[in-house]
Short mmCIF file of C-alpha atoms and ligand atoms in Angstrom, two decimals:
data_model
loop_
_atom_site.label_atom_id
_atom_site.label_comp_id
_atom_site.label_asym_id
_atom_site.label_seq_id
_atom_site.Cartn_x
_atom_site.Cartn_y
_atom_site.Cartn_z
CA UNK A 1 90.96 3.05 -19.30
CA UNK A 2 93.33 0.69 -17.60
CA UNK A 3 95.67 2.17 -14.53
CA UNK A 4 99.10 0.98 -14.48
CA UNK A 5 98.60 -1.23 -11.52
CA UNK A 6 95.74 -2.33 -13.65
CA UNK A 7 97.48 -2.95 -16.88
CA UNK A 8 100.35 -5.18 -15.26
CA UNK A 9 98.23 -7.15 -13.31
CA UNK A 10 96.92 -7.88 -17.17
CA UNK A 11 100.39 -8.60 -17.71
CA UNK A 12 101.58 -10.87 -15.17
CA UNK A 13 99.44 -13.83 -13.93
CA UNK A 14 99.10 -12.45 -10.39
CA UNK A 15 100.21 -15.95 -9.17
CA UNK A 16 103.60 -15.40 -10.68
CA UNK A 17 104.40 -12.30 -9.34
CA UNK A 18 106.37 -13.74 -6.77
CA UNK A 19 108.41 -15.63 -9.43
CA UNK A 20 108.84 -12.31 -11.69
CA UNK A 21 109.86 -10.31 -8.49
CA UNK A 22 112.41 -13.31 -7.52
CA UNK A 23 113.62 -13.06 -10.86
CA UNK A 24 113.85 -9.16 -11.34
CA UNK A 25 116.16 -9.41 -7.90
CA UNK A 26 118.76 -11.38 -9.41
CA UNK A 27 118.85 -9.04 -12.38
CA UNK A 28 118.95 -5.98 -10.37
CA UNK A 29 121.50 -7.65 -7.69
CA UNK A 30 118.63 -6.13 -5.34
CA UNK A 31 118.02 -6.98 -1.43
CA UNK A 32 114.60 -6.78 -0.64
CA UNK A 33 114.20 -5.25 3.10
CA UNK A 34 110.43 -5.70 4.70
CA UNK A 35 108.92 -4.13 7.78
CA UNK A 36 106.95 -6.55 10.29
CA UNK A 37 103.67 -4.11 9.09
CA UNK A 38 103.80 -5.49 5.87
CA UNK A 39 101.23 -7.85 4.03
CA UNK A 40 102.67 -11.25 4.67
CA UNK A 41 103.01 -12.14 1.24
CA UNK A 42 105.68 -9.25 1.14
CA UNK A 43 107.24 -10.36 4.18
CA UNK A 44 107.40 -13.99 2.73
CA UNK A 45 109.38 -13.16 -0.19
CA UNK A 46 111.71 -10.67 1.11
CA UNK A 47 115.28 -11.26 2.06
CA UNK A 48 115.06 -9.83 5.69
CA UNK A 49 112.04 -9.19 7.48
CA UNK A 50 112.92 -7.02 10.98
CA UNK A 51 112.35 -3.89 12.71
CA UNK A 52 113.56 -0.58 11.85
CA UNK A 53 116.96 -0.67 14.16
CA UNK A 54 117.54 -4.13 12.42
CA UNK A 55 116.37 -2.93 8.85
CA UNK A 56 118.87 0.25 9.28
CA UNK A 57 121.92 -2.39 9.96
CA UNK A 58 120.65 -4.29 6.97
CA UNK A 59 121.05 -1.62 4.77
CA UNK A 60 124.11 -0.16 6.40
CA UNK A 61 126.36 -3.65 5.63
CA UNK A 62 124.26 -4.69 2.72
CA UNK A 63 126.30 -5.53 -0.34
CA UNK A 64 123.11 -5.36 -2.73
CA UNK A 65 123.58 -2.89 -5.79
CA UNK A 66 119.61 -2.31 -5.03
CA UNK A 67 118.10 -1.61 -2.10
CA UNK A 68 114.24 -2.37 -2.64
CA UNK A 69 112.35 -1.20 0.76
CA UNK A 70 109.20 -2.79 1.60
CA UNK A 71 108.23 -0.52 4.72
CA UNK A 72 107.52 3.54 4.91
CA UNK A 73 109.34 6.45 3.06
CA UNK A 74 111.41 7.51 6.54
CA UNK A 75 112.88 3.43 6.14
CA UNK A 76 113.81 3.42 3.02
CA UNK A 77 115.67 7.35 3.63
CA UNK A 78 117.83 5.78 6.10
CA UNK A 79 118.63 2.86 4.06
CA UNK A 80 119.71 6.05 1.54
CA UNK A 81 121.47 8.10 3.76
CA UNK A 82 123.74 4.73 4.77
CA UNK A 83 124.16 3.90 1.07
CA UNK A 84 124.65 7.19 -0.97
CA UNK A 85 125.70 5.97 -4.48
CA UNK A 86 122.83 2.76 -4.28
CA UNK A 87 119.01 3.17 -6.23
CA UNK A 88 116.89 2.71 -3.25
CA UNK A 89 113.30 1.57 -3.88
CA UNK A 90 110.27 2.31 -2.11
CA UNK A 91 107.12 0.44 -4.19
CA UNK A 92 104.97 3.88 -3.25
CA UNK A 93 106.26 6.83 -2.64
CA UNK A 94 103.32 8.16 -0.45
CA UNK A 95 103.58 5.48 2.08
CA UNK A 96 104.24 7.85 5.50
CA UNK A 97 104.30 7.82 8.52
CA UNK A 98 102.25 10.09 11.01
CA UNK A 99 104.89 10.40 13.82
CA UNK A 100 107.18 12.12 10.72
CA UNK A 101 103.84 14.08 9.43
CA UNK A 102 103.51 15.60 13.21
CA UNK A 103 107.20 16.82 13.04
CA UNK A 104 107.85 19.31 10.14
CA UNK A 105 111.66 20.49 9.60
CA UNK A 106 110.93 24.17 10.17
CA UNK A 107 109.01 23.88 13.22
CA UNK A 108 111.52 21.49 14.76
CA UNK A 109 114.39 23.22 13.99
CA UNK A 110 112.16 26.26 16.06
CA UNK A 111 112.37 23.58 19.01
CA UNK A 112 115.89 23.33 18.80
CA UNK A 113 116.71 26.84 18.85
CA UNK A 114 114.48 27.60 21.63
CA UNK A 115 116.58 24.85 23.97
CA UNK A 116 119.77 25.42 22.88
CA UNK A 117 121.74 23.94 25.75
CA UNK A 118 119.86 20.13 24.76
CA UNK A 119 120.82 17.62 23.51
CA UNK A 120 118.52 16.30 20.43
CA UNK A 121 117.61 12.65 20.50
CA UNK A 122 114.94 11.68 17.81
CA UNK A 123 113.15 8.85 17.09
CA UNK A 124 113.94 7.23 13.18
CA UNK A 125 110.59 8.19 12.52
CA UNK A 126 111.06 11.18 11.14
CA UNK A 127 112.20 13.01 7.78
CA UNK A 128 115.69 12.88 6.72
CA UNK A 129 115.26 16.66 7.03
CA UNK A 130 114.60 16.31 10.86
CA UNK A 131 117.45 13.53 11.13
CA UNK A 132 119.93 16.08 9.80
CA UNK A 133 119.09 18.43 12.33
CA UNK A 134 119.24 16.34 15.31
CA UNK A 135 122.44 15.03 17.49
CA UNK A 136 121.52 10.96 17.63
CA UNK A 137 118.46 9.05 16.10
CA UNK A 138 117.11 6.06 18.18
CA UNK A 139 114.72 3.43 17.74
CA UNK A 140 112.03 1.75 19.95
CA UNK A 141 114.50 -1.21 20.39
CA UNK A 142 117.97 0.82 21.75
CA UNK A 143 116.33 4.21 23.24
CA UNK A 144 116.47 3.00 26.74
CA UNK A 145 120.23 2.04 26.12
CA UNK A 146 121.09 5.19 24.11
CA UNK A 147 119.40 7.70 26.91
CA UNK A 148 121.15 6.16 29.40
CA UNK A 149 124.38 6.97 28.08
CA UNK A 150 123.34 10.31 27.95
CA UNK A 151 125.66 12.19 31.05
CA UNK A 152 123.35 13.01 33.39
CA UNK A 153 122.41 16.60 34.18
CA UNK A 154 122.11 17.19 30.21
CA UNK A 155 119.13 18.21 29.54
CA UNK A 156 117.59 16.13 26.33
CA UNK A 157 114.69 17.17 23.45
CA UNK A 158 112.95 13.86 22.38
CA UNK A 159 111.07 13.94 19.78
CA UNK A 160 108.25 12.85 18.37
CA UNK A 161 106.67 10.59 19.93
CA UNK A 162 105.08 11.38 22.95
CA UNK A 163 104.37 8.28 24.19
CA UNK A 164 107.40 6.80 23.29
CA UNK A 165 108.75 9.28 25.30
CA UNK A 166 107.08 9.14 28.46
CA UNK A 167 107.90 5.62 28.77
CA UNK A 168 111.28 6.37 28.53
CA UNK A 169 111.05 8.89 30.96
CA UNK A 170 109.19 6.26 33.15
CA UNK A 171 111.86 3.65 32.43
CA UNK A 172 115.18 5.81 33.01
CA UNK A 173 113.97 8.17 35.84
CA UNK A 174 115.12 10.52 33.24
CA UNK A 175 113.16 14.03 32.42
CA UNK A 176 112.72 14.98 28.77
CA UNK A 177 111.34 17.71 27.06
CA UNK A 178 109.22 16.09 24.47
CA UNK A 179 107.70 17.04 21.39
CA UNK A 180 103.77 15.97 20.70
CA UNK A 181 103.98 13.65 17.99
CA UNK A 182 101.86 10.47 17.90
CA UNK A 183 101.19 7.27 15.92
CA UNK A 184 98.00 7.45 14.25
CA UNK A 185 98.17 3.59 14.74
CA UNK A 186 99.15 2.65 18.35
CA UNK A 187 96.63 5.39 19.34
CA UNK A 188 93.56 3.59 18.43
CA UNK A 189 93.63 0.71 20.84
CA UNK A 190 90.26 0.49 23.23
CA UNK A 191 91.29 -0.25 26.90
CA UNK A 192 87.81 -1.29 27.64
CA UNK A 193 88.10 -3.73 24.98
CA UNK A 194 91.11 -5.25 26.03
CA UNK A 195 89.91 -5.25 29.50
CA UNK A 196 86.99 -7.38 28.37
CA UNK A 197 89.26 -9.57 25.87
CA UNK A 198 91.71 -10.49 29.04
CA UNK A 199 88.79 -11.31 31.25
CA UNK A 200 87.07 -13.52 28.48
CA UNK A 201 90.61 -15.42 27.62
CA UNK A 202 92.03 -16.10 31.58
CA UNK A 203 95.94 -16.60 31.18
CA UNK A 204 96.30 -14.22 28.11
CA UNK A 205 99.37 -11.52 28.09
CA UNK A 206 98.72 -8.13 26.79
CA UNK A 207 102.06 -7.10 25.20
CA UNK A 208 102.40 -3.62 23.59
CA UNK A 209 104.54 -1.39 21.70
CA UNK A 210 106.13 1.79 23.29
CA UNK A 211 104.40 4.03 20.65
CA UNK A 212 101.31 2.77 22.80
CA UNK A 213 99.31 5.38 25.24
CA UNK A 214 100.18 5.40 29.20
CA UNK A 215 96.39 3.50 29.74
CA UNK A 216 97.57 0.87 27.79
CA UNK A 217 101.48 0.35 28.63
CA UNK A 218 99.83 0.34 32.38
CA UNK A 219 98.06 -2.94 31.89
CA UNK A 220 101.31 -4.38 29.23
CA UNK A 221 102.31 -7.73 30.77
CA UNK A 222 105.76 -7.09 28.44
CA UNK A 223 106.61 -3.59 26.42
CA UNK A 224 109.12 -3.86 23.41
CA UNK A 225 109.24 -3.12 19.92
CA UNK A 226 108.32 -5.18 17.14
CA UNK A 227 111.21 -7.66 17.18
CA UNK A 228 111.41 -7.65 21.22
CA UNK A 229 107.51 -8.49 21.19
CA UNK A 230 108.60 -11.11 18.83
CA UNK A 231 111.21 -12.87 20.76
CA UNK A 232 108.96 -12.44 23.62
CA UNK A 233 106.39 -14.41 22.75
CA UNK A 234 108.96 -17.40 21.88
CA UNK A 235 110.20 -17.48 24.77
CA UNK A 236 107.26 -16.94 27.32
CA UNK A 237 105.59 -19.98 28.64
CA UNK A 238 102.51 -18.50 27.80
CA UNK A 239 100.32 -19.48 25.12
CA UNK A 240 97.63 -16.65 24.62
CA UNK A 241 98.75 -13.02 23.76
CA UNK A 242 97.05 -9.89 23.11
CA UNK A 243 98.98 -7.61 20.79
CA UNK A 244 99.10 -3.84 21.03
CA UNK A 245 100.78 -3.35 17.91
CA UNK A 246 100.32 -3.16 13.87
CA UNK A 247 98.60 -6.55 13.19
CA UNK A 248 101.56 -7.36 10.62
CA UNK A 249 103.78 -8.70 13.75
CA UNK A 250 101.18 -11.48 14.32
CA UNK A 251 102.16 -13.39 10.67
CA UNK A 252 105.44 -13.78 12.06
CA UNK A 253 104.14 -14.36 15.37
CA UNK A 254 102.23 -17.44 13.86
CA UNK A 255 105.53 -18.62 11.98
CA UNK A 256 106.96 -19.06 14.85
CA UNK A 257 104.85 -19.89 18.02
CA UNK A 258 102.16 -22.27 15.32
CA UNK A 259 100.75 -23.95 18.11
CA UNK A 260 100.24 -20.43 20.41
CA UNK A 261 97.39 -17.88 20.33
CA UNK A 262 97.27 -14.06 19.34
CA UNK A 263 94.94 -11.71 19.33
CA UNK A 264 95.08 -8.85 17.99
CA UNK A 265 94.35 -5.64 20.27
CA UNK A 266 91.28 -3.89 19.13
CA UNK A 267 90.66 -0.34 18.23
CA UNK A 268 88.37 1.95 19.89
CA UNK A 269 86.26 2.53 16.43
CA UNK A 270 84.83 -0.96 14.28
CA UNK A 271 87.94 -0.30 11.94
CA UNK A 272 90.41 -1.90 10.59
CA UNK A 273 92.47 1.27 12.50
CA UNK A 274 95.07 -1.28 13.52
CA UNK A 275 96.71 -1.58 10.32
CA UNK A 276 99.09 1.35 9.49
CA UNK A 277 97.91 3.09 6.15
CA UNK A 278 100.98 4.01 5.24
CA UNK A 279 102.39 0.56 5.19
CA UNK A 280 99.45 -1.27 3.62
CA UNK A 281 100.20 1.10 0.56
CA UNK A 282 103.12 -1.26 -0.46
CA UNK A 283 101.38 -4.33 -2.58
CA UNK A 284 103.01 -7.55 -3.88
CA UNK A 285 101.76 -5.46 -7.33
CA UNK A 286 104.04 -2.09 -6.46
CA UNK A 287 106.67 -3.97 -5.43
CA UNK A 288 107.08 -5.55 -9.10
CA UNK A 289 106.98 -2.50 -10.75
CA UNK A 290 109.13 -0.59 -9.11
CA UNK A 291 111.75 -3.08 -9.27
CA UNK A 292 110.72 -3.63 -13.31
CA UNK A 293 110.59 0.64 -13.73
CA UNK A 294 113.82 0.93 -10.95
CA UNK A 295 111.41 3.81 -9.64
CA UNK A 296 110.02 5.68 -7.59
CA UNK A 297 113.49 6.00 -5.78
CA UNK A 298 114.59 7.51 -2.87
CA UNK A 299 116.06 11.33 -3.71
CA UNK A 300 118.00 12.92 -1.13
CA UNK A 301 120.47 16.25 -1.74
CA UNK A 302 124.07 15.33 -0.61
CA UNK A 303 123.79 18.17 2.44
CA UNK A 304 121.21 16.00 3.39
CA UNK A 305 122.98 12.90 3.44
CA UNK A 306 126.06 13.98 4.96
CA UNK A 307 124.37 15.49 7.97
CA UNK A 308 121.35 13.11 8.66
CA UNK A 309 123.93 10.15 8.54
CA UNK A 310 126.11 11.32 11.54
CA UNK A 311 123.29 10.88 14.04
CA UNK A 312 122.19 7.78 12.69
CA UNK A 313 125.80 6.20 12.56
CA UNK A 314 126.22 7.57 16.20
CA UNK A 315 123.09 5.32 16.59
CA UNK A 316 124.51 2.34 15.13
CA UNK A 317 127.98 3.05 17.27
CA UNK A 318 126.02 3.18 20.62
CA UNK A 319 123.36 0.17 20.22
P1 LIG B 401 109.92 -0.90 15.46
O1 LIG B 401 109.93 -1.74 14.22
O2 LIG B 401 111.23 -0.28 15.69
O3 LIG B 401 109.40 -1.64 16.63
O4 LIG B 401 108.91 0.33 15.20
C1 LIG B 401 107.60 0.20 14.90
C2 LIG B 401 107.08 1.23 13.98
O5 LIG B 401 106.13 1.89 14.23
C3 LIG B 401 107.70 1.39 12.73
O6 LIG B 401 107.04 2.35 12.07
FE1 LIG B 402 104.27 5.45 11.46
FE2 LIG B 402 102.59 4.35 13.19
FE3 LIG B 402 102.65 3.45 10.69
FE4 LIG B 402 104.71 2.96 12.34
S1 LIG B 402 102.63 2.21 12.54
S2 LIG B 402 104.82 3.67 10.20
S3 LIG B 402 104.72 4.83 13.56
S4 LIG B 402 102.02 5.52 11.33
#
């Protein structure tokens, strides 16, 4: 017996997916929003392609009737809490995130009511549960900024990502009580092997992102998330870069710098550990049925919404 996945592919001549998908947009009136972890033939067809501060401004001014989220279920929740009465799309439900996984609702809301007198800043990779309960959500790319509007002598939660936040702490000067999250992902690079991969390519940058552990931010050339890294290496007279981040990056990477080198940053195991699971779950395949079913969608109660979106609009306000 045929899955579904299966039976469409059947269907549709998997060359004209693209064409069906372009095609099912216009229908739909539906903006297609793609993270830089994405297979590139998702980030090819997609109407924006950025990183999750930009993604969250897409979907906040879209004008789209359909939001169609190519990127992880906490994404496509923002682009839902911003747009209440639009279907919002995400091709497979299951694609998470570990930093959210590490931070249950119940448990933070624990940490919160232990420090009373913080103030909560969390990281938009989290549930819209955990969003509700927090005073302003930040991203890799405006977290400096946002802390440092913080008055000082306020004592802040971040949460929850550890590393994320002890370069932060590093950056500002500024002490946090963090919570010990982690990316499953930016975890798994090998210092050793990066150590050997700069000394066999002399001139090579190793750029990371934030989510990345203290060992490896330490020997970082540049730090930034995806988009930063992404400007970076357009503008650096360099021409060989080692990337600490989720290998997507490097297709746009390659758009743009053709004639540069980039290597990706390789994980302690012989895996393909580099690649976030939870992305990869999204295929050219999902994406066409969900917009062909208009489901799975993005279900959020309306207490939900109206308290998760006043940190994140206080986001968009400061950055
Ligand atoms: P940015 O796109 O904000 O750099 O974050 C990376 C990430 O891990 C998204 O899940
Ligand atoms: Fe989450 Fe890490 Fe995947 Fe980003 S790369 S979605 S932080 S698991």
């Amino acid at each position: 017996m045929k899955t579904e996945v299966e039976e469409i592919i059947s269907e549709v001549n998997p060359l004209n997916f693209r064409t069906e998908i372009l095609n099912l947009k216009k229908d739909l009136n539906a903006v297609i929003l793609a993270h830089y972890y994405q297979e590139s033939e998702i980030q090819d067809l997609a109407d924006f392609v950025g990183d999750s501060l930009e993604l969250a401004r897409r979907a906040a001014t879209t004008s789209a009737d359909v939001i169609v989220f190519a990127g992880v279920h906490f994404m496509a929740e923002t682009a839902k809490i911003l747009n209440p009465n639009k279907l919002v799309l995400l091709p497979d439900l299951d694609a998470g995130c570990s930093l959210a996984d590490d931070c249950p609702a119940p448990l933070f809301k624990n940490f919160r009511e232990e420090n009373p007198e913080h103030f909560t800043i969390t990281y938009i990779n989290c549930t819209a549960e955990v969003k509700a309960l927090s005073d302003l959500i930040c991203t890799s790319s405006n977290a400096e900024k946002l802390i440092r509007q913080i008055p000082e002598g306020k004592q802040i939660l971040f949460s929850p990502d550890r590393n994320l936040g002890a370069y932060l702490m590093k950056k500002t000067g500024r002490q946090m009580t963090l919570w010990n999250g982690s990316c499953i992902v930016h975890e798994t690079f090998s210092e050793k092997k990066i150590i050997n991969l700069l000394l066999e390519n002399p001139g090579a940058k190793l750029i990371a992102h934030p989510e990345c552990e203290e060992h490896i931010l330490d020997k970082a050339f540049f730090i930034g998330s995806t988009s930063s890294l992404l400007k970076y290496v357009q503008q650096s007279p360099n021409s060989k870069f080692i990337v600490a981040t989720e290998v997507g990056i490097i297709h746009q990477m390659k758009k743009v710098c053709p004639e540069k080198k980039f290597i990706p940053a390789p994980p302690e195991a012989n895996c393909a550990c580099n690649e976030c699971p939870h992305m990869k779950k999204n295929t050219l395949e999902k994406l066409y049925l969900c917009m062909k079913n208009r489901t799975p969608e993005i279900i959020l109660s309306d207490e939900i919404i109206s308290k998760a979106r006043i940190p994140i609009e206080k986001m968009l306000q400061m950055s």
